[in-house]
Coordinates of C-alpha atoms and ligand atoms in Angstrom, one line a residue:
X1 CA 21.4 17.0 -10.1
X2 CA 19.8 17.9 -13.7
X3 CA 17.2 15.3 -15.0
X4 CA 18.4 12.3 -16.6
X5 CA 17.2 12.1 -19.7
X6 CA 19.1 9.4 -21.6
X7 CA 17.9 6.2 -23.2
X8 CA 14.1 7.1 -21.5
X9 CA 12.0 7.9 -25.0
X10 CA 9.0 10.3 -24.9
X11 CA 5.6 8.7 -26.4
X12 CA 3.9 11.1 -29.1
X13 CA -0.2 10.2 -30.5
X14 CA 0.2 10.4 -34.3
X15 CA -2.1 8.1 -36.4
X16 CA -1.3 6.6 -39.9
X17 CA -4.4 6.0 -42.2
X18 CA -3.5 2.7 -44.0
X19 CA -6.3 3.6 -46.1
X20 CA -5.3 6.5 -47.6
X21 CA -3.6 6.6 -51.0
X22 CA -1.1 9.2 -49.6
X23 CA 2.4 7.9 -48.7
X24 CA 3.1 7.1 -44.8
X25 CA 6.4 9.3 -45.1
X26 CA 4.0 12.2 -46.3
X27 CA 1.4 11.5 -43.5
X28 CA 4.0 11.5 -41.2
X29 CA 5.9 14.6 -42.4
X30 CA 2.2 16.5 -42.2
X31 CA 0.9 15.0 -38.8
X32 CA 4.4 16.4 -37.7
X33 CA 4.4 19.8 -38.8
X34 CA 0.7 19.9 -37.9
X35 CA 1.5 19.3 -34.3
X36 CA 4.3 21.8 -34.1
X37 CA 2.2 24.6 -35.7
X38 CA -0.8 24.2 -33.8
X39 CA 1.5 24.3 -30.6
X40 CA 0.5 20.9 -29.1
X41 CA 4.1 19.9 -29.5
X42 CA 5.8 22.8 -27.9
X43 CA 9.2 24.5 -28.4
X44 CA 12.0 22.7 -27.3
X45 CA 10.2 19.5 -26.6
X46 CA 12.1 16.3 -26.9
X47 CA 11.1 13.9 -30.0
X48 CA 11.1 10.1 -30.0
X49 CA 14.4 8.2 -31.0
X50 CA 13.2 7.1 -34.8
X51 CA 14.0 3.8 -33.6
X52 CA 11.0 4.0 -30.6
X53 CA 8.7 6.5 -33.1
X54 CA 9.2 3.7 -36.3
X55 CA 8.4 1.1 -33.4
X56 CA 5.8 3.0 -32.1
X57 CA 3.7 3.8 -35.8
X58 CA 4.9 0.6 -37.4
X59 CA 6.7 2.0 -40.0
X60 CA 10.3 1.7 -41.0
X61 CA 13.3 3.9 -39.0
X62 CA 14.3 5.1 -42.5
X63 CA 11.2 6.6 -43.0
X64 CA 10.9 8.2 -39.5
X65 CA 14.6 9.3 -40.0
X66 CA 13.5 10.9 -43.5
X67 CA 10.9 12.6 -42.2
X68 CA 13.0 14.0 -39.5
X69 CA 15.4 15.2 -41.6
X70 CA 12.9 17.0 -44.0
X71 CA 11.4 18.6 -41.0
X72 CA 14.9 19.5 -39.6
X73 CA 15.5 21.4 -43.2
X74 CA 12.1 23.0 -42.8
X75 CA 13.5 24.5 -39.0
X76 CA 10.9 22.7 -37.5
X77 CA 13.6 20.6 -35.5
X78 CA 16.9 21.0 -34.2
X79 CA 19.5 18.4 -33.3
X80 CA 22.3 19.5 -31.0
X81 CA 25.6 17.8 -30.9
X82 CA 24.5 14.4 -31.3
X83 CA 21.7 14.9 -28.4
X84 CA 17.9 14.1 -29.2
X85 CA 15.9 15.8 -31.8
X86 CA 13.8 18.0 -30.3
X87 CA 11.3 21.2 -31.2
X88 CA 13.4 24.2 -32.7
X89 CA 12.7 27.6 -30.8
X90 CA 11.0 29.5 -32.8
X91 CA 10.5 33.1 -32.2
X92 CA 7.5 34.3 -29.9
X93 CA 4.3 34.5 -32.7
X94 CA 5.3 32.0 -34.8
X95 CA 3.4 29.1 -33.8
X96 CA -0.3 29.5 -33.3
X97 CA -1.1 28.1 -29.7
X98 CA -3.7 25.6 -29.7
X99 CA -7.3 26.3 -29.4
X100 CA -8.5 27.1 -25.8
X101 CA -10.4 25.5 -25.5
X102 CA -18.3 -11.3 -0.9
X103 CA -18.8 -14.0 0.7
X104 CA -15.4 -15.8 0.6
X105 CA -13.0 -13.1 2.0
X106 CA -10.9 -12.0 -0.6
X107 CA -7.6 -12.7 1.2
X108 CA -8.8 -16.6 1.0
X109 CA -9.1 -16.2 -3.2
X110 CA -6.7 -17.9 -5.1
X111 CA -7.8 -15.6 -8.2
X112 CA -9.8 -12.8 -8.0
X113 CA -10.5 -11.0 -11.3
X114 CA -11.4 -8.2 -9.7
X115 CA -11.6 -4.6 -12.3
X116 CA -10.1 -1.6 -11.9
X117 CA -7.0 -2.2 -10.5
X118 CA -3.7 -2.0 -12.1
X119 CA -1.2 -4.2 -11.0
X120 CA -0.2 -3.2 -7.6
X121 CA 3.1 -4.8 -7.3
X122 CA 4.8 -2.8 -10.5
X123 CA 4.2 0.9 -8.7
X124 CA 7.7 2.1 -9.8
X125 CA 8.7 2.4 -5.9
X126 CA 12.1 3.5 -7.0
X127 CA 11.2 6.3 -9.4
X128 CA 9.0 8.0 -7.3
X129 CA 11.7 7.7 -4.5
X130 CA 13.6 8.8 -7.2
X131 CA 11.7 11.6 -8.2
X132 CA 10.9 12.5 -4.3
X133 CA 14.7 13.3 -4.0
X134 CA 14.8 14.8 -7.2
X135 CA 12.3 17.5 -6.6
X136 CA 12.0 18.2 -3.0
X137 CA 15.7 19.8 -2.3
X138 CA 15.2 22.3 -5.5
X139 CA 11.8 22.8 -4.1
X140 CA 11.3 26.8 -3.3
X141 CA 10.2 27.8 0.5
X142 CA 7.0 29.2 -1.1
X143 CA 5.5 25.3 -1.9
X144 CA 5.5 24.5 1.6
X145 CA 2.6 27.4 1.9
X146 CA -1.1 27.3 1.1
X147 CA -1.0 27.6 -3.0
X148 CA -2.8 27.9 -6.1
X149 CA -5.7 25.7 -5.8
X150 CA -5.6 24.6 -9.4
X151 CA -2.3 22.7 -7.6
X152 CA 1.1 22.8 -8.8
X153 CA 2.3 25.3 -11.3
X154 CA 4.9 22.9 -12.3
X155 CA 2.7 19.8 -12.7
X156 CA 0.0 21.9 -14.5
X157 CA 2.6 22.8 -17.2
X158 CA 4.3 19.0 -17.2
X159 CA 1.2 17.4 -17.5
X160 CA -0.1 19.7 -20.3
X161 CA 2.7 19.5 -22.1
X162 CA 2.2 15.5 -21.8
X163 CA -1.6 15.7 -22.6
X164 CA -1.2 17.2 -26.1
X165 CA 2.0 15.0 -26.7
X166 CA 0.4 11.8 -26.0
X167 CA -3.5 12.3 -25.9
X168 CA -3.8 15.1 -28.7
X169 CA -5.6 17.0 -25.8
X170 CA -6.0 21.0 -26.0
X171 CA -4.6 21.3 -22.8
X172 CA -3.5 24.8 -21.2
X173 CA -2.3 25.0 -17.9
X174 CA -4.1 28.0 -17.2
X175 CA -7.4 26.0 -16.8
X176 CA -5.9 22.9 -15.5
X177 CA -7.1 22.1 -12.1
X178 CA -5.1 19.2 -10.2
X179 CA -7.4 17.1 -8.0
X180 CA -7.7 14.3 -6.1
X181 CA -7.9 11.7 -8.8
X182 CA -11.0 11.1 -11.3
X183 CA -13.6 10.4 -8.2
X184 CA -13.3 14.6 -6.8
X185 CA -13.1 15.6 -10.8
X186 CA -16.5 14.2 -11.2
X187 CA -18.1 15.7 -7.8
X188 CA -16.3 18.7 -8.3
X189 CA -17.8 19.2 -12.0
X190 CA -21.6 17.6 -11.4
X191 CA -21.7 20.6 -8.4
X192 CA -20.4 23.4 -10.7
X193 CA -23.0 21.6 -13.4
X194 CA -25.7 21.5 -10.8
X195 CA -25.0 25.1 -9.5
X196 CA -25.4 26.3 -13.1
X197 CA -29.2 24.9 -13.8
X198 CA -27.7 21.2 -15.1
X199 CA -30.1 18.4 -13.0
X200 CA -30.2 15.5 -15.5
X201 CA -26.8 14.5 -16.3
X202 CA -26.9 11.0 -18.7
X203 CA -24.9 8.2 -17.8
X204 CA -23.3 5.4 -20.3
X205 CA -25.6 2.1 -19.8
X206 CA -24.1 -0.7 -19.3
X207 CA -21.3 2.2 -16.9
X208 CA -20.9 3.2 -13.4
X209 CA -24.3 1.0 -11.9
X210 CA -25.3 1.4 -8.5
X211 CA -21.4 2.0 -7.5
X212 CA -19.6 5.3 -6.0
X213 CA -20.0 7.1 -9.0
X214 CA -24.0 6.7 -9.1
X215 CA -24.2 7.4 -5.1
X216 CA -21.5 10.8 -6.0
X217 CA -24.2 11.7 -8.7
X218 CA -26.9 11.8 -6.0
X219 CA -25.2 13.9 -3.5
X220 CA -24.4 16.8 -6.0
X221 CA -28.3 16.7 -6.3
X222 CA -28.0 15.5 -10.1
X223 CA -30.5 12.8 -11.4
X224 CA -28.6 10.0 -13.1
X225 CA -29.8 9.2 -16.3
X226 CA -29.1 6.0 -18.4
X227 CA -28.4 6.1 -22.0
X228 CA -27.3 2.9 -23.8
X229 CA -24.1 2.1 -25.6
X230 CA -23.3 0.0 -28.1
X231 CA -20.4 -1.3 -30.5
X232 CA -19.6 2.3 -31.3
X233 CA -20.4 3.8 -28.0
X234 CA -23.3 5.8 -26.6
X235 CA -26.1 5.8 -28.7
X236 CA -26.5 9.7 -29.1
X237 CA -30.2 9.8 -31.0
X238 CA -31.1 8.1 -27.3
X239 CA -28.7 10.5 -25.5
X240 CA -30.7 13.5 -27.1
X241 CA -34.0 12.0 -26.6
X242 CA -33.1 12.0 -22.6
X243 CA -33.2 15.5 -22.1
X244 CA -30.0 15.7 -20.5
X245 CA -27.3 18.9 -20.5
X246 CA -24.6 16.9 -19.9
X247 CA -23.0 13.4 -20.3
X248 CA -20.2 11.8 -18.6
X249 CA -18.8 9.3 -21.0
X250 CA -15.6 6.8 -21.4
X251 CA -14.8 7.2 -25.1
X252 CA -11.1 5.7 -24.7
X253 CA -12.0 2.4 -23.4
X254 CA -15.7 2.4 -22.4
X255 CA -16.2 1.1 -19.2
X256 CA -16.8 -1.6 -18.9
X257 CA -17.8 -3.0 -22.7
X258 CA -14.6 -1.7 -23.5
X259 CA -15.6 -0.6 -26.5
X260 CA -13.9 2.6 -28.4
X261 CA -16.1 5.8 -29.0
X262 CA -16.4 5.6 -33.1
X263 CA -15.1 8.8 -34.7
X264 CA -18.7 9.4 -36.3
X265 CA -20.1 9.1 -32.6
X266 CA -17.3 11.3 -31.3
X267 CA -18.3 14.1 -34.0
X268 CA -22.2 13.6 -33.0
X269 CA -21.9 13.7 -29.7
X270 CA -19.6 17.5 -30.1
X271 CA -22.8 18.4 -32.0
X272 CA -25.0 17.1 -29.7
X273 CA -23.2 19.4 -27.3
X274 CA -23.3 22.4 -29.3
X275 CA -26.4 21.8 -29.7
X276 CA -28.0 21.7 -26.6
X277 CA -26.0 24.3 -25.1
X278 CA -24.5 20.9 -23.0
X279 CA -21.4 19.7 -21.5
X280 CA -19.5 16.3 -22.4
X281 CA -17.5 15.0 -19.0
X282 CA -14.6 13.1 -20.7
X283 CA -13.1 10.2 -18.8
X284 CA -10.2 9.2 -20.3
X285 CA -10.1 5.8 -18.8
X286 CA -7.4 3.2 -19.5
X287 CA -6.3 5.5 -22.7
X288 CA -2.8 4.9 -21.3
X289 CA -3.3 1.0 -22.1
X290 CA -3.7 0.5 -25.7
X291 CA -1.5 -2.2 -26.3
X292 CA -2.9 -3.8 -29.9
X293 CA -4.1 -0.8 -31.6
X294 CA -3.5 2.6 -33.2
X295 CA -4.3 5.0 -29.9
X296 CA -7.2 7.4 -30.1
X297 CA -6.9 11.4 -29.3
X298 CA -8.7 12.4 -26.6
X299 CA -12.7 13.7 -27.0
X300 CA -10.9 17.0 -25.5
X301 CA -8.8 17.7 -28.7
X302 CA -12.1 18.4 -30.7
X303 CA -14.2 20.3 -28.6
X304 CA -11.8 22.0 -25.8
X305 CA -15.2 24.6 -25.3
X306 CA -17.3 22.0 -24.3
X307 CA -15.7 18.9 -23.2
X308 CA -14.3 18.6 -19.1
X309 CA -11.5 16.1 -19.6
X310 CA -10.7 13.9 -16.3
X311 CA -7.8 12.1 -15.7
X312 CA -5.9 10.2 -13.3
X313 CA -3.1 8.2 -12.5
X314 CA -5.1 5.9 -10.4
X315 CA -4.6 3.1 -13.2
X316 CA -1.3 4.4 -14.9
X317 CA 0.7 4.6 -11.6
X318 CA -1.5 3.2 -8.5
X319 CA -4.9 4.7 -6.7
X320 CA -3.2 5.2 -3.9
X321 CA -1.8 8.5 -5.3
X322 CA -4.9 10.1 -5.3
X323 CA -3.6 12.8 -8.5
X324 CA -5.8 13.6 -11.0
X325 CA -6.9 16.6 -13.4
X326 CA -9.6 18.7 -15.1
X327 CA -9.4 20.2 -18.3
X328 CA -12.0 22.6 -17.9
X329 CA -13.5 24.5 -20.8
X330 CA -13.3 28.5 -20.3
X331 CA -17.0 29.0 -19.4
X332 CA -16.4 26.4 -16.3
X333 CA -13.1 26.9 -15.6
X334 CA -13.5 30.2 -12.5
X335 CA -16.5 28.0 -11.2
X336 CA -14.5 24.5 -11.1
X337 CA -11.4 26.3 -9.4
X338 CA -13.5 27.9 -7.3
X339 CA -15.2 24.9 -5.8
X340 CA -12.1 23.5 -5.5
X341 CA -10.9 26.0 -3.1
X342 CA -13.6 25.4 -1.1
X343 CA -13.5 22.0 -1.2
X344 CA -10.0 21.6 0.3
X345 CA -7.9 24.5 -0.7
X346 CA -5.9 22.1 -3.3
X347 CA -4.1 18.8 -3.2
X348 CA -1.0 17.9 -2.0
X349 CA 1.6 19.8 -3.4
X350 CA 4.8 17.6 -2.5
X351 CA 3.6 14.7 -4.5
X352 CA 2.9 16.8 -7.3
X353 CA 5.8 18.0 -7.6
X354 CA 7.1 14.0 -7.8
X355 CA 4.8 13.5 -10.4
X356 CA 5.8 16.0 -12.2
X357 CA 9.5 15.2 -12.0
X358 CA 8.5 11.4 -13.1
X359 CA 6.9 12.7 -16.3
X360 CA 9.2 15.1 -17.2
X361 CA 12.1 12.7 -17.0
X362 CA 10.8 10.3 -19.1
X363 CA 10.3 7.8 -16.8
X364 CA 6.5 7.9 -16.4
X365 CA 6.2 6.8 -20.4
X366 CA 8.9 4.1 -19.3
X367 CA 6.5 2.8 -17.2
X368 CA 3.9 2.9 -19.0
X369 CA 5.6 0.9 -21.8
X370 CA 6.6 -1.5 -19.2
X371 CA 2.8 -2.3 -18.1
X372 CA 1.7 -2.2 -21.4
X373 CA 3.9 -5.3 -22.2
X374 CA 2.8 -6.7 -19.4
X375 CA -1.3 -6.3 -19.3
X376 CA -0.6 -7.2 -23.4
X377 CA 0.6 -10.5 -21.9
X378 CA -2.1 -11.1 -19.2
X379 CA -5.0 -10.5 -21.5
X380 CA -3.6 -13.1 -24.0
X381 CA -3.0 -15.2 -21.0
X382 CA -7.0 -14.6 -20.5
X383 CA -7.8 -15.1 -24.1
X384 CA -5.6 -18.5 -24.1
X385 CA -7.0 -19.8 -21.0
X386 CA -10.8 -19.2 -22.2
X387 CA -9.8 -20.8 -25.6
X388 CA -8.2 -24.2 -24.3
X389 CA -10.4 -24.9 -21.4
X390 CA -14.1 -22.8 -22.8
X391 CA -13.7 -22.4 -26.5
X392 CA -17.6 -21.8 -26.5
X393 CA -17.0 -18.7 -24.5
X394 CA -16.9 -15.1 -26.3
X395 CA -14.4 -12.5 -25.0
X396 CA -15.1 -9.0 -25.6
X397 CA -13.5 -5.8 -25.5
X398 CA -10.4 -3.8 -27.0
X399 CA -6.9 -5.6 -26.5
X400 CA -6.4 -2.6 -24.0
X401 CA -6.9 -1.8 -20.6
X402 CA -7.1 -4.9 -18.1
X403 CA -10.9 -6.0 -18.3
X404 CA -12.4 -7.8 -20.8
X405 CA -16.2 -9.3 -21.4
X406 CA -16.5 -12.8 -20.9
X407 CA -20.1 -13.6 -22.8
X408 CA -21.4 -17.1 -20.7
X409 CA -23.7 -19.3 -22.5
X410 CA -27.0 -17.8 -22.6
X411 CA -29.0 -20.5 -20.1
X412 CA -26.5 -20.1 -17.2
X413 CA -27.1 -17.5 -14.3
X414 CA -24.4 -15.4 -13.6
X415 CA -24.9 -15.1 -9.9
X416 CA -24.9 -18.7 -9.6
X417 CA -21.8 -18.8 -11.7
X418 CA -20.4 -16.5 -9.5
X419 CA -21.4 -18.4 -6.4
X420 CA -19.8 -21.9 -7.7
X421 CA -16.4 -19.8 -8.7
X422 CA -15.9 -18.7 -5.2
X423 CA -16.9 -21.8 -3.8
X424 CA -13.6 -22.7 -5.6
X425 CA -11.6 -19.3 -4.3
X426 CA -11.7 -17.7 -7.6
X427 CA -13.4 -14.3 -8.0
X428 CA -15.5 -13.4 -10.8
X429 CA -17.6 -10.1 -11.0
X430 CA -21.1 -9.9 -13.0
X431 CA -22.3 -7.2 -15.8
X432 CA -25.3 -7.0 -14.1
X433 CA -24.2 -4.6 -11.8
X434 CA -23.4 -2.4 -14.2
X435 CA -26.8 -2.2 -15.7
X436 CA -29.1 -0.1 -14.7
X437 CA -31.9 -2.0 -15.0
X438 CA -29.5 -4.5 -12.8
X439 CA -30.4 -7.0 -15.3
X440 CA -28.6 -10.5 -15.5
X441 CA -29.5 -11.2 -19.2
X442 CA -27.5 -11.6 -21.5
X443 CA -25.1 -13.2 -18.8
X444 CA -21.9 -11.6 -18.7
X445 CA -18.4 -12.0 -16.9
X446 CA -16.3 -8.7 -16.5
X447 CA -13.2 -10.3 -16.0
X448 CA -10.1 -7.7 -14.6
X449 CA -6.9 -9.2 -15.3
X450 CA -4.3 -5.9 -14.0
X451 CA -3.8 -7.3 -10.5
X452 CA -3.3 -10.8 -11.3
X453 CA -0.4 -12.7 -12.6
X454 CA -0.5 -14.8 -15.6
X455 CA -0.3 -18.2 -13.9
X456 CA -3.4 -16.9 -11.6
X457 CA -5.2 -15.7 -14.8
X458 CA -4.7 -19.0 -16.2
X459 CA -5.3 -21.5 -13.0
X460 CA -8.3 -19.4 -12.4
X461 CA -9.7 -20.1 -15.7
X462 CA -9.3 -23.9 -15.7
X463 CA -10.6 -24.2 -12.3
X464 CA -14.0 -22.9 -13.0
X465 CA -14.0 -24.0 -16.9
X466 CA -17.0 -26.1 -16.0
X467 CA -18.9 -23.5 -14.1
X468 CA -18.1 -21.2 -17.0
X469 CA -19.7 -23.4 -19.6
X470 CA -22.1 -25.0 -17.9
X471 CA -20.8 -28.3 -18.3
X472 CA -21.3 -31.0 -15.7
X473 CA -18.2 -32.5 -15.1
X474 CA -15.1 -30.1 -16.0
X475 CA -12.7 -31.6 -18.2
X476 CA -10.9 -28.6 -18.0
Ligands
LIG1 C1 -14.6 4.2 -14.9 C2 -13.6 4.7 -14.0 N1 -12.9 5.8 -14.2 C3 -12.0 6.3 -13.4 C4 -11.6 5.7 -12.3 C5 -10.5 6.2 -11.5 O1 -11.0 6.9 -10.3 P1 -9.9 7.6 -9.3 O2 -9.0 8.4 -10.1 O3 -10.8 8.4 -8.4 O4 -9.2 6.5 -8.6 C6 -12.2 4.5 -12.0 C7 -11.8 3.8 -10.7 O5 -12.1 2.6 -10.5 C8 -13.2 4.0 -12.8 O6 -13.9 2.8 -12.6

C-alpha cells in the first residue's frame, strides 16, 4: 500500500527577521531558494500547504502563495495536477549539496512534576502499529541479517532529509550513525573523544549534575568539567579558560535553565572550537517543542566539521524507543561507527524501519504538532496556577519544552519545600541537583509539566501554594 500522504503537512525551519527593512515576501522568496540551492531541501521533497507554512511563519497565505508562485516560475518548484508543491528535479550538478560537514512512592503522588518525560499516554500507538504494517511486508530478506552499523539505510536518509528540513542541520546520511537514543550517542562519542587524547570534556553548569550523564562521563575515563551558563548560554570566556577540547552543550533548550544558546554565543563557541582544535557535542534537546517562538537551527548547520549533533526521539515520541542519532563530523565519523560496531553491532533495525515510515509519511510532524498544542497548554496551565495561587513566584525558561524554573523566595530551603510538598503527594524536584557545586542557593524548583495533565498541574500547584511561598497558612 503506497504512503498516505494527504492532509499530513511537512514542517520546514525558515526564520523571518521582523527587524529587517526587507519585505517578509522577499525574505521568504530568499530563505526559499537558499534552502533548495544549498541542497538542505532536496529534489522532490514535499512543501508545506501555504495555509500550514503562512500559519507556521505568521505571515499571510497570500504571501506564502506569491512566493510559491515566483519560485515555481523560477523552476525551483513543481506542482503536479493539483497534488502538493514540492522540489522540482533538477538535473544531477545543479544544486550544490550542503556542506559536509523518594520517600513517598511515586505511585502514591497525586502530582509529580517530574522532568524529562513527555507525555506518556499520547505515544501515537496507532501510527507506529501503523507504520509496523506499513514497512515490515515491503521489508527485503537482507534486513533480517546483521547490517550496517550506522543502522538503517532507509532511516539514515529519512531522518536527514528531516534534519535539514526542520532543524537546518548539515545532515548526510553517509556519516549518520543510528543509536540507541542520546544516552549511547554520548558514551559512544566521549570514548572516540577519549581514545583520541580528549580527557577534560566541559559540562554546562547548572546541566547533567551528579545524574547518568556525569557517572557515563566517568566511565569513558573523561573528567567532567563545569562551565557556567547564563541568560545567553554557556559563558565561553569561562569555557576557554577551563582547558577543555570539547563541550557537550544544550543550545536548543538548555537544560535545565531552559534558556536558548544566543546567536553571538553560538558563533563564539564555533570559534572557540576552531580554535582549540575542539569538539562541540550538540544536544538538541526539546528543539522539537518550541511552541511560542521563532525555532532555532541547529549548532550543526554552522559548523558540520566540528559539531557531533545527538538526537533522539526519547521526548518527541517516547524513551521507550530507545532511537537516536549522531551527526558526526568527517574527522570522527570511521572512529564513532567503529565503536559502534563494537559496542553492539547496531540497533534494531525493524523499528527503524517504523520510524522511518512514520516520518516519511507525515505523520511524525503530525504528532509533533499535536504535543506541541498540548505542552503549550500545560505550561500556561503552570504559569496560571503559579499566578493565582503564588504571584510572588518567578517562572523561568522558554515557552518550550515541558520544564520550567520556578524561582522560590529566597529564605525558603528547597529540600524542606520539597519535603512538605510530598508530605502532601505532590512531587517537586530541586535545582540543586543540577549544580555542581550541589548548591541550594538561589532556591529553585524545576518543575516538568510533559507527563502531567492540566487539572494535576493545576491541583498540584494550589496544594502546596503555601509551601511554595512560604506562607503560614495557605490561602491557596
Ligand atoms: C538533557 C537530556 N538530553 C537528552 C535526553 C534523552 O536521552 P535518551 O535519548 O537516552 O533517552 C535526556 C533524558 O532525560 C536529557 O535529560
Amino acid at each position: 500500500m503506497p504512503i498516505e500522504w494527504a492532509g499530513l503537512g511537512p514542517e520546514l525551519l525558515l526564520r523571518l527577521d521582523r527587524t529587517k527593512s526587507q519585505p517578509l515576501r522577499v525574505q521568504l522568496e530568499l530563505g526559499l531558494r537558499e534552502a533548495i540551492r544549498t541542497g538542505r531541501l532536496a529534489p522532490g521533497e514535499r512543501l508545506p500547504s501555504s495555509r500550514e507554512l503562512a500559519r507556521q511563519l505568521g505571515v499571510s497565505r497570500g504571501l506564502v502563495q506569491e512566493c510559491y508562485g515566483q519560485l515555481h516560475a523560477e523552476g525551483y518548484l513543481s506542482t503536479r495536477g493539483g497534488s502538493a508543491t514540492r522540489v522540482a528535479q533538477v538535473e544531477a550538478g545543479a544544486v550544490t549539496p550542503a556542506p559536509s560537514q523518594p520517600d513517598v512512592p511515586v505511585a502514591t503522588l497525586t502530582a509529580d512534576f517530574q522532568t524529562g518525560l513527555p507525555d506518556l499516554a499520547s505515544f501515537p500507538r496507532g501510527d507506529w502499529l501503523w507504520a509496523q504494517r506499513e514497512s515490515l511486508p515491503s521489508a527485503p530478506t537482507a534486513v533480517f541479517d546483521y547490517g550496517d552499523p550506522r543502522g538503517s539505510v532507509v532511516l539514515r536518509e529519512v531522518l536527514a532529509g528531516y534534519l535539514r528540513r526542520v532543524r537546518a542541520a548539515a545532515s548526510d546520511p553517509q556519516r549518520m550513525v543510528i543509536c540507541n537514543g542520546f544516552a549511547e550517542g554520548l558514551v559512544l562519542t566521549l570514548r572516540v573523544l577519549r581514545r583520541g587524547g580528549i580527557r577534560r570534556v566541559a559540562f554546562e553548569d547548572p546541566g547533567y549534575g551528579d545524574g547518568e550523564t556525569s557517572a557515563s562521563a566517568a566511565r569513558c575515563g573523561v573528567d567532567a568539567i563545569p562551565v557556567p551558563v547564563d541568560a545567553s548560554g554557556i559563558d565561553v570566556s569561562a569555557l576557554k579558560a577551563s582547558g577543555a577540547r570539547a563541550v557537550l552543550v544544550t543550545p536548543a533548550h538548555q537544560w535545565p535553565t531552559g534558556v536558548v544558546m544566543a546567536p553571538q554565543r553560538r558563533h563564539a563557541l564555533v570559534a572557540w572550537a576552531q580554535d582549540c582544535d575542539g569538539v562541540v557535542i550538540e544536544d538538541d534537546y526539546d528543539a522539537e517543542f518550541r511552541y511560542d517562538r521563532d525555532p532555532v537551527g541547529a549548532l550543526h548547520g554552522l559548523a558540520s566539521d566540528r559539531v557531533v549533533h545527538l538526537g533522539t526521539v526519547s521526548k518527541s515520541l517516547a524513551p521507550a524507543v530507545r532511537l537516536g542519532w549522531i551527526l558526526c563530523p568527517p574527522r570522527l565519523a570511521d572512529a564513532i561507527v567503529e565503536e559502534k560496531k563494537l559496542t553492539d553491532r547496531g540497533s534494531p533495525v525493524l523499528d527503524q524501519l517504523t520510524l522511518a515510515t512514520l516520518v516519511r509519511s507525515g505523520r511524525y510532524d503530525r504528532h509533533l504538532r499535536r504535543m506541541r498544542t498540548i505542552y503549550g497548554r500545560r505550561r500556561q496551565a503552570l504559569v496560571d496556577a503559579l499566578g493565582a495561587h503564588t504571584p510572588d513566584i518567578r517562572l523561568t525558561g522558554l515557552a518550550a519544552g515541558f520544564h520550567a524554573i520556578a524561582h522560590l523566595p529566597a529564605h525558603l530551603d528547597e529540600a524542606t519545600v520539597i519535603a512538605a510538598a510530598r508530605g502532601r503527594s505532590v512531587g517537586l524536584h530541586g535545582m540543586s541537583t543540577y549544580r555542581a557545586s550541589r548548591s541550594t542557593t538561589p532556591p529553585q524548583l524545576v518543575l516538568g509539566f510533559g507527563n502531567l495533565t492540566e487539572r494535576a498541574i493545576t491541583r498540584g500547584i494550589a496544594t502546596t501554594a503555601d509551601v511554595l511561598t512560604g506562607r503560614r497558612n495557605g490561602s491557596g
